[in-house]
C-alpha cells in the first residue's frame, strides 16, 4: 500500500473539542437581535380539507406578530411535500404558523386559531390502498416512483382476485408498477433443491436524530440567512434558493453542527423555508424550535415493506433463483427508492443467477417518509439474512460458508441494468470476521443452555453503494502560508468532511497543522458537492480534493518556473513551498505564492475559472477570488460501476427463554471500505451503525391507531432507540483494508452497511437461539415468547403499523 | 379478505359499522377541534412553548442561582425550567434539549453533584444549590476536565448533540466513584441516549479519564 503522510492516520477534527466543551453551535443555540419565535399549527387528523381558517383572535393577542398561511408560501404539487397546506394529508402536517415575541405567546395564540376541517378518507396500510375501491392517500393517486412510462403519481388498484388468491399468509401480488428480471426464474425454481417462500414485513421506523430540526431565519440586505440543522452543506443551496425564490448569491446557509440526521436532514426541507417566509413577512429574525413530538410527524420515517420473497438454492447452497416482491409504504409524498435499492442489494450480495423483482411504492397518510441509513439495502438484509440461515440449516451447510459461496467477486454483474462494481471484498470480510469472532468455536456454543438461558450465534452482512463523482473541489493557498481546503460536505458527525480534506494536504505535501478546513457557512465559499448521504462523502470528496489539489500543484510549479526560471517539472511541492529539485535556493513559500497569485489575478486568484464548474461553485468563488492562489476543478476522473461499501457482522447473544429478552455478549463488525482513511472514524461508524442496527432489528417502529389514524409513537419512550444498556459493552471492529482502484487513495464509504450487517447478525443470532425465522422487524420479546411457547403471534403475517 | 380490505370502511359517507366509530371520532374532533388546542392532543404536540416566557398573568422574579461556581442574578418565571434559564438567559447553550421531557439526557447538569435533567426541574427550586453545566466541568481558562480530554482522544462524539450530557454524567460519576468499572460507567450513562450510537467510545473515554482524574 502506498505510504501516506495523512491518509490512514488518526487526527483530531476541529469540531471535536467544541462538542465536548459545549461551545459548538447547533441551530437552536443561535440568537439574533430582534429574534421572535414561531410555532406551527399541525393537522389533528390523518387527512382533511381546511374549509375555513380564522386567525383574527390570535392576531389580536398582545405579542403576536403575524400568521403565515398556505397562500403565502409556494404551492407544491402532489406528491411533493408542502410547506403549509389547506389540504393536509397527514396527521401533523403544518397548516399555518404563528410568530410572536415569545414562544409561549405563540403557543397560546395557536390555540385561538379557528380551523374548520372536512375530514377525508385516509389509509395507513398500502395493501388497503391497492385493494379495489380502496382509498388513495393523495387526490392524485396512490402509487409513486419508478417504472417505465409511469407518471410520478398515479392510481393503481389490484383485483379482488389478487387478494383472494393470496389469502392472509401471502402477499397479494397484483400488477407491479416496477418490474425487471434476469434469466429464467421459473425454470431455475423448478431445478432448485430447496425453495423458501415467505411473506415479510419491515416496520416503518423513525430516524429520531437527537437534535430536533430547529431553524433560525432572517433577511439582511436582500439576502436570506438560514441557520439550519442538516447533514449537508453545499447540497442545500440550490434547493433553498428555489424554495425562497432568490438567487444562489442571496442564500447564506449556516450549518456548522448537526445533531444527527440519518437521511432525514440530507436535503432542504420545508420547515426551513417556512421560517424564511415568516421572517420576510414580519421583518424580524424568526426562530422555530421544533419539539421532539413534532419530529415524529415532520422528522422523517423509513419506509416500511410488506413483501414476499422466494429463494431457490441448489444442493450446494448456491442461490440459483430469487423472486422478490416489495410493497413499500410511503408518506403523503414522493417516496424514496428503498424498494428498488433492496432489489439491487439482493442481486449483489447473494448473486442469484436468475432473479425477478416486482415493486410498488404506495403513499399513505402517515408522516413524511424519506431515506434512512441504508435505505432499502438494510431492510433487505434483515429479510434475507435469516433466510440464508434457514437455507444453510436445511441443506446442512455452514452459515458463513453459504454466504461466502453466494458472495460476489469483483467481476460481478448484477440487476437488469447489468451493473458492475469498482471493487469487492465481501468474502475477505467474512473470512476476517470469522477469524476475529472465532466462528468455529462460537458456533459450537450455539444452543448451549444455562437454566432458562440459551446461546445464539449469528452472522449478517449488508451493502450500500458508497461513492459518487462529478463534483467540484476548491482550495486556496493564502499569504498567511496556509492551505485552505473549502469543504462543501456537511457535518453529520462522521468527520468525513475533515478526513476528505486531508486528501488535498496529502497531494500538496502540506502538514495538517498548516491546513485550514473551511466549512459549515456558505460565506466561506464552499464548492458544489453531493449531499452527505449514501455513505458517499469519503469516496466522492477525496476525489474532488484530489483534483483541486493536483491542479494547485501544477499551478504552483508553473508559477515558480515563471518567476524563478526553469521548467515547471523542475519543481516539487512539499513543506508548504514549491522548490527547484536541483537548486533549493529557487524556492517560493506558500505565503509568497499566495501573495503572487493575488498580484497576478486572472487564472491565478480565482478570477478566471473552468467553465464546467457547477453554479454553486461559481457563486462560492465570489467569496474566495483574490484571497490567494485559488485552484478549483471538477472531478472528471474515471468512474464506472457502483462503489460498494460492504460489511459483515458476527454476534453472540444469551437469550432468556422465560422473558424473551437477551443480552448481546459479543459483536464484531468488519468493513470492506477500501483503504481506511481515518481509523477512529471508521471504528465509530461501525460501532454507531451496529447500535442503530440493533434498534432496527429489535426496537424501531412507528405504531398507528387504524381507526383514527393517530400515531402512538410520538416520544422517545414510545419508540425507544437503543440505550447504552441495550448494546454490547464493546463492539469489535476491523477492516479488510483493500484499496478501491477508482479512488486516488483507494477509499470508499461504509456508514450505512455498518447498520444493516449488525441488524441482520442480531436477527440471525435470535433465530439461532429460538429456532424461529420471524420474517418481520423489529423482533420484540413478545414475539420471541410467542414463538418459543408455540402461541400464534398477535398479528397476521402482513399486518403493519403494529 | 374481502372484509379486511373493505373499502366502505374508508368512505366517510359509508354506513358500515367500522365507519360509525370513525365518524364518531371525527365529530369529536370537530366539536372540540375548531380551535387548534385539540390539534396538540391529537398529534401529541400539545407543547405550551418554552417553559420560560410569561403566560398571561404570571410575573418574573429576580432570583440568584449559583452556576459553575458563580452567583448569577436572573429573572425567572415560576414555570421556568432550569434548561431554559441556562440556555436562554445565561447564554449557556452547551446544555442541549433533545426532548424537553426527561427522556434523553441531553440536558444533563449536576445539582450539588447529582445529575439531573435540567429540562425537568424548575429554576426557582435550585436557588440554594450549586449547578454545574458542561461549561463548568473543566478548570478555568478553558482547561479541560480529564473526561473531556479523553473524549477527544477517543473520538467519542459523533454528531455531538448528546455529548455535553455524556460529559456531565461522566464527570459526576468520577466525582463519586473515581475508579469505576466499565459496567458502572455503562449504568452511569444509562440515562443519556445517543442516537449516533457512540456509547462504547464514551465508556472508553470515561474509563481512561478515571486513570488520570
Ligand atoms: S432534553 Fe431533558 S431529558 Fe431530553
Ligand atoms: S453523538 Fe450524536 S447523539 Fe450522541
Tab-separated table of N, CA and C in Angstrom, chain A residues 555-689:
chain	number	residue	atom	x	y	z
A	555	UNK	N	-0.257	24.486	-10.748
A	555	UNK	CA	-0.192	25.955	-10.780
A	555	UNK	C	1.040	26.460	-10.032
A	556	UNK	N	1.311	25.863	-8.880
A	556	UNK	CA	2.480	26.283	-8.090
A	556	UNK	C	3.764	26.057	-8.886
A	557	UNK	N	3.823	24.911	-9.561
A	557	UNK	CA	5.039	24.599	-10.335
A	557	UNK	C	5.198	25.593	-11.488
A	558	UNK	N	4.096	25.924	-12.121
A	558	UNK	CA	4.164	26.878	-13.243
A	558	UNK	C	4.553	28.266	-12.748
A	559	UNK	N	3.968	28.637	-11.627
A	559	UNK	CA	4.230	29.955	-11.060
A	559	UNK	C	5.707	30.084	-10.688
A	560	UNK	N	6.233	29.034	-10.073
A	560	UNK	CA	7.640	29.062	-9.664
A	560	UNK	C	8.552	29.145	-10.890
A	561	UNK	N	8.215	28.334	-11.904
A	561	UNK	CA	9.044	28.353	-13.110
A	561	UNK	C	9.004	29.729	-13.757
A	562	UNK	N	7.848	30.331	-13.768
A	562	UNK	CA	7.667	31.646	-14.380
A	562	UNK	C	8.517	32.695	-13.656
A	563	UNK	N	8.499	32.657	-12.341
A	563	UNK	CA	9.195	33.685	-11.555
A	563	UNK	C	10.660	33.356	-11.287
A	564	UNK	N	10.965	32.061	-11.157
A	564	UNK	CA	12.314	31.698	-10.720
A	564	UNK	C	13.140	31.038	-11.815
A	565	UNK	N	12.504	30.804	-12.961
A	565	UNK	CA	13.231	30.206	-14.077
A	565	UNK	C	13.133	28.692	-14.109
A	566	UNK	N	13.419	28.132	-15.273
A	566	UNK	CA	13.355	26.680	-15.448
A	566	UNK	C	11.972	26.248	-15.908
A	567	UNK	N	11.794	24.933	-15.861
A	567	UNK	CA	10.526	24.341	-16.296
A	567	UNK	C	9.685	23.976	-15.078
A	568	UNK	N	8.356	23.964	-15.230
A	568	UNK	CA	7.507	23.547	-14.093
A	568	UNK	C	7.940	22.199	-13.539
A	569	UNK	N	8.347	21.291	-14.432
A	569	UNK	CA	8.732	19.949	-13.994
A	569	UNK	C	9.989	19.934	-13.124
A	570	UNK	N	10.714	21.040	-13.087
A	570	UNK	CA	11.905	21.123	-12.243
A	570	UNK	C	11.546	21.333	-10.772
A	571	UNK	N	10.278	21.604	-10.525
A	571	UNK	CA	9.871	21.990	-9.159
A	571	UNK	C	9.030	20.922	-8.495
A	572	UNK	N	9.244	20.816	-7.204
A	572	UNK	CA	8.364	19.920	-6.429
A	572	UNK	C	7.694	20.719	-5.314
A	573	UNK	N	6.514	20.207	-4.925
A	573	UNK	CA	5.749	20.897	-3.887
A	573	UNK	C	5.782	20.056	-2.615
A	574	UNK	N	6.284	20.661	-1.551
A	574	UNK	CA	6.325	19.966	-0.261
A	574	UNK	C	6.633	20.986	0.823
A	575	UNK	N	6.290	20.654	2.027
A	575	UNK	CA	6.604	21.501	3.181
A	575	UNK	C	6.169	22.950	2.990
A	576	UNK	N	4.980	23.134	2.458
A	576	UNK	CA	4.405	24.475	2.305
A	576	UNK	C	5.269	25.392	1.419
A	577	UNK	N	5.903	24.782	0.404
A	577	UNK	CA	6.712	25.573	-0.533
A	577	UNK	C	6.822	24.814	-1.849
A	578	UNK	N	7.190	25.560	-2.906
A	578	UNK	CA	7.483	24.922	-4.186
A	578	UNK	C	8.957	25.201	-4.483
A	579	UNK	N	9.717	24.137	-4.699
A	579	UNK	CA	11.175	24.255	-4.705
A	579	UNK	C	11.783	23.540	-5.911
A	580	UNK	N	12.818	24.154	-6.485
A	580	UNK	CA	13.535	23.550	-7.601
A	580	UNK	C	14.301	22.331	-7.091
A	581	UNK	N	14.116	21.198	-7.755
A	581	UNK	CA	14.697	19.958	-7.232
A	581	UNK	C	16.220	19.959	-7.328
A	582	UNK	N	16.788	20.714	-8.287
A	582	UNK	CA	18.252	20.698	-8.373
A	582	UNK	C	18.882	21.958	-7.766
A	583	UNK	N	18.082	22.945	-7.425
A	583	UNK	CA	18.639	24.164	-6.819
A	583	UNK	C	17.662	24.662	-5.756
A	584	UNK	N	17.929	24.266	-4.518
A	584	UNK	CA	16.929	24.530	-3.479
A	584	UNK	C	16.855	26.016	-3.107
A	585	UNK	N	17.771	26.839	-3.659
A	585	UNK	CA	17.643	28.284	-3.407
A	585	UNK	C	16.492	28.872	-4.202
A	586	UNK	N	16.133	28.153	-5.286
A	586	UNK	CA	14.978	28.607	-6.075
A	586	UNK	C	13.721	28.046	-5.434
A	587	UNK	N	13.162	28.794	-4.553
A	587	UNK	CA	12.000	28.310	-3.814
A	587	UNK	C	11.016	29.440	-3.544
A	588	UNK	N	9.773	29.059	-3.475
A	588	UNK	CA	8.711	30.030	-3.204
A	588	UNK	C	7.818	29.391	-2.144
A	589	UNK	N	7.622	30.092	-1.047
A	589	UNK	CA	6.776	29.515	0.004
A	589	UNK	C	5.305	29.635	-0.396
A	590	UNK	N	4.465	28.899	0.315
A	590	UNK	CA	3.017	29.036	0.088
A	590	UNK	C	2.600	30.495	0.268
A	591	UNK	N	3.175	31.152	1.297
A	591	UNK	CA	2.807	32.553	1.572
A	591	UNK	C	3.154	33.429	0.376
A	592	UNK	N	4.359	33.219	-0.179
A	592	UNK	CA	4.773	34.032	-1.340
A	592	UNK	C	3.905	33.710	-2.557
A	593	UNK	N	3.624	32.436	-2.735
A	593	UNK	CA	2.815	32.037	-3.888
A	593	UNK	C	1.412	32.640	-3.794
A	594	UNK	N	0.854	32.620	-2.578
A	594	UNK	CA	-0.475	33.188	-2.389
A	594	UNK	C	-0.479	34.669	-2.713
A	595	UNK	N	0.561	35.358	-2.226
A	595	UNK	CA	0.677	36.792	-2.466
A	595	UNK	C	0.822	37.075	-3.967
A	596	UNK	N	1.670	36.301	-4.611
A	596	UNK	CA	1.964	36.495	-6.038
A	596	UNK	C	0.711	36.240	-6.886
A	597	UNK	N	-0.070	35.233	-6.487
A	597	UNK	CA	-1.292	34.911	-7.233
A	597	UNK	C	-2.257	36.089	-7.177
A	598	UNK	N	-2.330	36.734	-6.023
A	598	UNK	CA	-3.239	37.875	-5.877
A	598	UNK	C	-2.791	38.998	-6.817
A	599	UNK	N	-1.473	39.220	-6.878
A	599	UNK	CA	-0.952	40.271	-7.764
A	599	UNK	C	-1.265	39.960	-9.219
A	600	UNK	N	-1.128	38.684	-9.570
A	600	UNK	CA	-1.318	38.302	-10.977
A	600	UNK	C	-2.780	38.281	-11.387
A	601	UNK	N	-3.661	37.934	-10.463
A	601	UNK	CA	-5.094	37.853	-10.786
A	601	UNK	C	-5.361	36.793	-11.846
A	602	UNK	N	-6.382	37.031	-12.670
A	602	UNK	CA	-6.683	36.143	-13.791
A	602	UNK	C	-6.895	34.702	-13.363
A	603	UNK	N	-6.155	33.818	-14.031
A	603	UNK	CA	-6.327	32.388	-13.721
A	603	UNK	C	-5.748	32.019	-12.355
A	604	UNK	N	-4.969	32.930	-11.763
A	604	UNK	CA	-4.220	32.569	-10.549
A	604	UNK	C	-5.025	32.737	-9.267
A	605	UNK	N	-5.881	33.720	-9.210
A	605	UNK	CA	-6.533	34.012	-7.921
A	605	UNK	C	-8.034	33.728	-7.930
A	606	UNK	N	-8.478	32.979	-8.931
A	606	UNK	CA	-9.901	32.606	-8.969
A	606	UNK	C	-10.746	33.531	-9.826
A	607	UNK	N	-10.146	34.587	-10.352
A	607	UNK	CA	-10.913	35.489	-11.216
A	607	UNK	C	-11.400	34.734	-12.452
A	608	UNK	N	-10.512	33.934	-13.003
A	608	UNK	CA	-10.917	33.051	-14.104
A	608	UNK	C	-10.992	31.622	-13.571
A	609	UNK	N	-11.977	30.906	-14.061
A	609	UNK	CA	-12.142	29.534	-13.568
A	609	UNK	C	-12.728	28.670	-14.673
A	610	UNK	N	-12.598	27.379	-14.535
A	610	UNK	CA	-13.106	26.484	-15.590
A	610	UNK	C	-14.613	26.620	-15.751
A	611	UNK	N	-15.051	26.468	-16.968
A	611	UNK	CA	-16.457	26.670	-17.269
A	611	UNK	C	-17.334	25.507	-16.814
A	612	UNK	N	-16.712	24.352	-16.623
A	612	UNK	CA	-17.533	23.175	-16.295
A	612	UNK	C	-17.909	23.086	-14.816
A	613	UNK	N	-17.579	24.116	-14.046
A	613	UNK	CA	-17.937	24.083	-12.623
A	613	UNK	C	-19.443	24.264	-12.457
A	614	UNK	N	-19.950	23.735	-11.379
A	614	UNK	CA	-21.362	23.909	-11.049
A	614	UNK	C	-21.633	25.363	-10.628
A	615	UNK	N	-22.880	25.809	-10.798
A	615	UNK	CA	-23.242	27.181	-10.427
A	615	UNK	C	-22.988	27.479	-8.948
A	616	UNK	N	-23.144	26.460	-8.107
A	616	UNK	CA	-22.901	26.687	-6.676
A	616	UNK	C	-21.425	27.025	-6.451
A	617	UNK	N	-20.544	26.326	-7.153
A	617	UNK	CA	-19.112	26.611	-7.016
A	617	UNK	C	-18.804	27.993	-7.580
A	618	UNK	N	-19.427	28.318	-8.710
A	618	UNK	CA	-19.185	29.649	-9.297
A	618	UNK	C	-19.625	30.748	-8.338
A	619	UNK	N	-20.773	30.536	-7.698
A	619	UNK	CA	-21.240	31.520	-6.712
A	619	UNK	C	-20.283	31.565	-5.524
A	620	UNK	N	-19.797	30.399	-5.118
A	620	UNK	CA	-18.889	30.326	-3.968
A	620	UNK	C	-17.590	31.078	-4.253
A	621	UNK	N	-17.145	31.017	-5.512
A	621	UNK	CA	-15.872	31.648	-5.870
A	621	UNK	C	-15.895	33.153	-5.627
A	622	UNK	N	-17.087	33.743	-5.656
A	622	UNK	CA	-17.162	35.191	-5.407
A	622	UNK	C	-16.656	35.524	-4.010
A	623	UNK	N	-16.749	34.557	-3.106
A	623	UNK	CA	-16.250	34.789	-1.745
A	623	UNK	C	-14.780	34.425	-1.589
A	624	UNK	N	-14.186	33.878	-2.632
A	624	UNK	CA	-12.824	33.353	-2.497
A	624	UNK	C	-11.835	34.096	-3.392
A	625	UNK	N	-12.319	34.527	-4.540
A	625	UNK	CA	-11.452	35.167	-5.518
A	625	UNK	C	-10.637	36.290	-4.888
A	626	UNK	N	-9.333	36.277	-5.195
A	626	UNK	CA	-8.478	37.340	-4.696
A	626	UNK	C	-7.913	37.066	-3.318
A	627	UNK	N	-8.211	35.884	-2.757
A	627	UNK	CA	-7.723	35.609	-1.406
A	627	UNK	C	-6.349	34.931	-1.421
A	628	UNK	N	-5.906	34.509	-2.611
A	628	UNK	CA	-4.634	33.806	-2.682
A	628	UNK	C	-4.590	33.047	-3.993
A	629	UNK	N	-3.786	32.007	-4.039
A	629	UNK	CA	-3.790	31.137	-5.215
A	629	UNK	C	-5.014	30.228	-5.087
A	630	UNK	N	-5.905	30.339	-6.056
A	630	UNK	CA	-7.177	29.630	-5.962
A	630	UNK	C	-7.224	28.555	-7.040
A	631	UNK	N	-7.395	27.314	-6.605
A	631	UNK	CA	-7.469	26.209	-7.562
A	631	UNK	C	-8.808	25.523	-7.408
A	632	UNK	N	-9.493	25.392	-8.513
A	632	UNK	CA	-10.783	24.726	-8.461
A	632	UNK	C	-10.945	23.849	-9.687
A	633	UNK	N	-11.542	22.681	-9.491
A	633	UNK	CA	-11.686	21.751	-10.606
A	633	UNK	C	-12.853	20.812	-10.361
A	634	UNK	N	-13.412	20.375	-11.449
A	634	UNK	CA	-14.470	19.363	-11.380
A	634	UNK	C	-13.835	17.979	-11.462
A	635	UNK	N	-14.366	17.061	-10.692
A	635	UNK	CA	-13.877	15.674	-10.713
A	635	UNK	C	-14.341	14.995	-11.997
A	636	UNK	N	-13.395	14.827	-12.917
A	636	UNK	CA	-13.716	14.097	-14.146
A	636	UNK	C	-12.858	12.842	-14.247
A	637	UNK	N	-12.400	12.373	-13.099
A	637	UNK	CA	-11.630	11.133	-13.075
A	637	UNK	C	-12.524	9.978	-13.516
A	638	UNK	N	-11.895	8.917	-13.972
A	638	UNK	CA	-12.636	7.752	-14.432
A	638	UNK	C	-13.492	7.168	-13.309
A	639	UNK	N	-14.721	6.877	-13.637
A	639	UNK	CA	-15.528	6.079	-12.702
A	639	UNK	C	-16.546	5.260	-13.484
A	640	UNK	N	-16.602	3.994	-13.151
A	640	UNK	CA	-17.547	3.110	-13.814
A	640	UNK	C	-18.018	2.077	-12.800
A	641	UNK	N	-19.308	1.978	-12.644
A	641	UNK	CA	-19.854	0.971	-11.732
A	641	UNK	C	-20.199	1.554	-10.374
A	642	UNK	N	-20.851	0.715	-9.590
A	642	UNK	CA	-21.243	1.112	-8.250
A	642	UNK	C	-20.041	0.944	-7.321
A	643	UNK	N	-19.936	1.851	-6.352
A	643	UNK	CA	-18.849	1.785	-5.371
A	643	UNK	C	-19.414	1.057	-4.156
A	644	UNK	N	-19.115	-0.212	-3.983
A	644	UNK	CA	-19.811	-0.935	-2.930
A	644	UNK	C	-19.136	-0.814	-1.567
A	645	UNK	N	-19.854	-0.266	-0.616
A	645	UNK	CA	-19.441	-0.373	0.777
A	645	UNK	C	-20.047	-1.668	1.295
A	646	UNK	N	-19.221	-2.561	1.812
A	646	UNK	CA	-19.719	-3.870	2.256
A	646	UNK	C	-19.334	-4.066	3.717
A	647	UNK	N	-20.185	-4.769	4.447
A	647	UNK	CA	-19.832	-5.054	5.833
A	647	UNK	C	-20.416	-6.384	6.262
A	648	UNK	N	-19.685	-7.053	7.125
A	648	UNK	CA	-20.157	-8.312	7.694
A	648	UNK	C	-20.073	-8.197	9.210
A	649	UNK	N	-21.038	-8.770	9.909
A	649	UNK	CA	-21.023	-8.731	11.371
A	649	UNK	C	-21.285	-10.109	11.933
A	650	UNK	N	-20.731	-10.326	13.100
A	650	UNK	CA	-20.883	-11.599	13.813
A	650	UNK	C	-21.348	-11.267	15.220
A	651	UNK	N	-22.192	-12.113	15.762
A	651	UNK	CA	-22.812	-11.729	17.016
A	651	UNK	C	-23.164	-12.958	17.846
A	652	UNK	N	-23.018	-12.829	19.155
A	652	UNK	CA	-23.427	-13.913	20.058
A	652	UNK	C	-24.315	-13.331	21.142
A	653	UNK	N	-25.447	-13.986	21.367
A	653	UNK	CA	-26.371	-13.500	22.393
A	653	UNK	C	-26.668	-14.613	23.401
A	654	UNK	N	-27.145	-14.187	24.563
A	654	UNK	CA	-27.676	-15.135	25.534
A	654	UNK	C	-29.132	-14.748	25.754
A	655	UNK	N	-30.017	-15.634	25.327
A	655	UNK	CA	-31.440	-15.307	25.318
A	655	UNK	C	-32.153	-16.033	26.439
A	656	UNK	N	-32.960	-15.296	27.168
A	656	UNK	CA	-33.703	-15.882	28.279
A	656	UNK	C	-35.048	-16.370	27.751
A	657	UNK	N	-35.228	-17.678	27.770
A	657	UNK	CA	-36.445	-18.232	27.157
A	657	UNK	C	-37.681	-17.963	28.020
A	658	UNK	N	-37.485	-17.509	29.243
A	658	UNK	CA	-38.644	-17.159	30.074
A	658	UNK	C	-39.167	-15.767	29.754
A	659	UNK	N	-38.263	-14.862	29.375
A	659	UNK	CA	-38.674	-13.466	29.197
A	659	UNK	C	-38.617	-13.006	27.742
A	660	UNK	N	-37.904	-13.742	26.910
A	660	UNK	CA	-37.753	-13.305	25.524
A	660	UNK	C	-36.709	-12.207	25.373
A	661	UNK	N	-36.072	-11.863	26.472
A	661	UNK	CA	-35.029	-10.833	26.398
A	661	UNK	C	-33.667	-11.491	26.235
A	662	UNK	N	-32.729	-10.703	25.806
A	662	UNK	CA	-31.406	-11.279	25.584
A	662	UNK	C	-30.354	-10.211	25.815
A	663	UNK	N	-29.150	-10.710	26.036
A	663	UNK	CA	-28.021	-9.801	26.128
A	663	UNK	C	-27.104	-10.113	24.967
A	664	UNK	N	-26.577	-9.073	24.341
A	664	UNK	CA	-25.630	-9.298	23.245
A	664	UNK	C	-24.253	-9.419	23.881
A	665	UNK	N	-23.710	-10.618	23.849
A	665	UNK	CA	-22.445	-10.856	24.550
A	665	UNK	C	-21.263	-10.357	23.731
A	666	UNK	N	-21.381	-10.491	22.427
A	666	UNK	CA	-20.251	-10.116	21.573
A	666	UNK	C	-20.761	-9.650	20.230
A	667	UNK	N	-20.090	-8.687	19.666
A	667	UNK	CA	-20.405	-8.315	18.295
A	667	UNK	C	-19.122	-7.850	17.613
A	668	UNK	N	-18.906	-8.367	16.412
A	668	UNK	CA	-17.760	-7.946	15.605
A	668	UNK	C	-18.286	-7.404	14.291
A	669	UNK	N	-17.750	-6.294	13.868
A	669	UNK	CA	-18.190	-5.710	12.606
A	669	UNK	C	-16.966	-5.459	11.725
A	670	UNK	N	-17.041	-5.961	10.497
A	670	UNK	CA	-15.883	-5.912	9.603
A	670	UNK	C	-16.267	-5.166	8.329
A	671	UNK	N	-15.445	-4.200	7.951
A	671	UNK	CA	-15.767	-3.362	6.801
A	671	UNK	C	-14.921	-3.706	5.587
A	672	UNK	N	-15.568	-3.648	4.423
A	672	UNK	CA	-14.834	-3.507	3.169
A	672	UNK	C	-15.102	-2.087	2.713
A	673	UNK	N	-14.230	-1.170	3.132
A	673	UNK	CA	-14.421	0.246	2.814
A	673	UNK	C	-13.193	0.748	2.058
A	674	UNK	N	-12.556	-0.135	1.307
A	674	UNK	CA	-11.340	0.273	0.606
A	674	UNK	C	-10.225	0.500	1.602
A	675	UNK	N	-9.289	1.365	1.212
A	675	UNK	CA	-8.234	1.775	2.135
A	675	UNK	C	-8.876	2.528	3.283
A	676	UNK	N	-8.437	2.280	4.491
A	676	UNK	CA	-9.008	3.006	5.629
A	676	UNK	C	-8.476	4.435	5.631
A	677	UNK	N	-9.380	5.400	5.571
A	677	UNK	CA	-8.990	6.809	5.519
A	677	UNK	C	-8.693	7.346	6.917
A	678	UNK	N	-9.535	6.972	7.884
A	678	UNK	CA	-9.471	7.567	9.221
A	678	UNK	C	-9.873	6.472	10.204
A	679	UNK	N	-8.892	5.759	10.776
A	679	UNK	CA	-9.208	4.565	11.575
A	679	UNK	C	-10.225	4.807	12.681
A	680	UNK	N	-10.054	5.889	13.437
A	680	UNK	CA	-11.008	6.143	14.527
A	680	UNK	C	-12.403	6.437	13.982
A	681	UNK	N	-12.443	7.163	12.882
A	681	UNK	CA	-13.734	7.490	12.282
A	681	UNK	C	-14.427	6.227	11.786
A	682	UNK	N	-13.653	5.326	11.227
A	682	UNK	CA	-14.215	4.057	10.745
A	682	UNK	C	-14.785	3.259	11.916
A	683	UNK	N	-14.005	3.186	12.980
A	683	UNK	CA	-14.440	2.425	14.141
A	683	UNK	C	-15.758	2.979	14.688
A	684	UNK	N	-15.820	4.309	14.714
A	684	UNK	CA	-17.024	4.973	15.182
A	684	UNK	C	-18.227	4.645	14.313
A	685	UNK	N	-18.019	4.659	13.001
A	685	UNK	CA	-19.137	4.361	12.102
A	685	UNK	C	-19.593	2.926	12.255
A	686	UNK	N	-18.636	2.016	12.403
A	686	UNK	CA	-19.011	0.609	12.552
A	686	UNK	C	-19.759	0.395	13.867
A	687	UNK	N	-19.286	1.031	14.921
A	687	UNK	CA	-19.957	0.868	16.209
A	687	UNK	C	-21.315	1.556	16.213
A	688	UNK	N	-21.335	2.786	15.747
A	688	UNK	CA	-22.599	3.530	15.735
A	688	UNK	C	-23.619	2.850	14.836
A	689	UNK	N	-23.154	2.347	13.699
A	689	UNK	CA	-24.053	1.637	12.794
A	689	UNK	C	-24.597	0.391	13.461
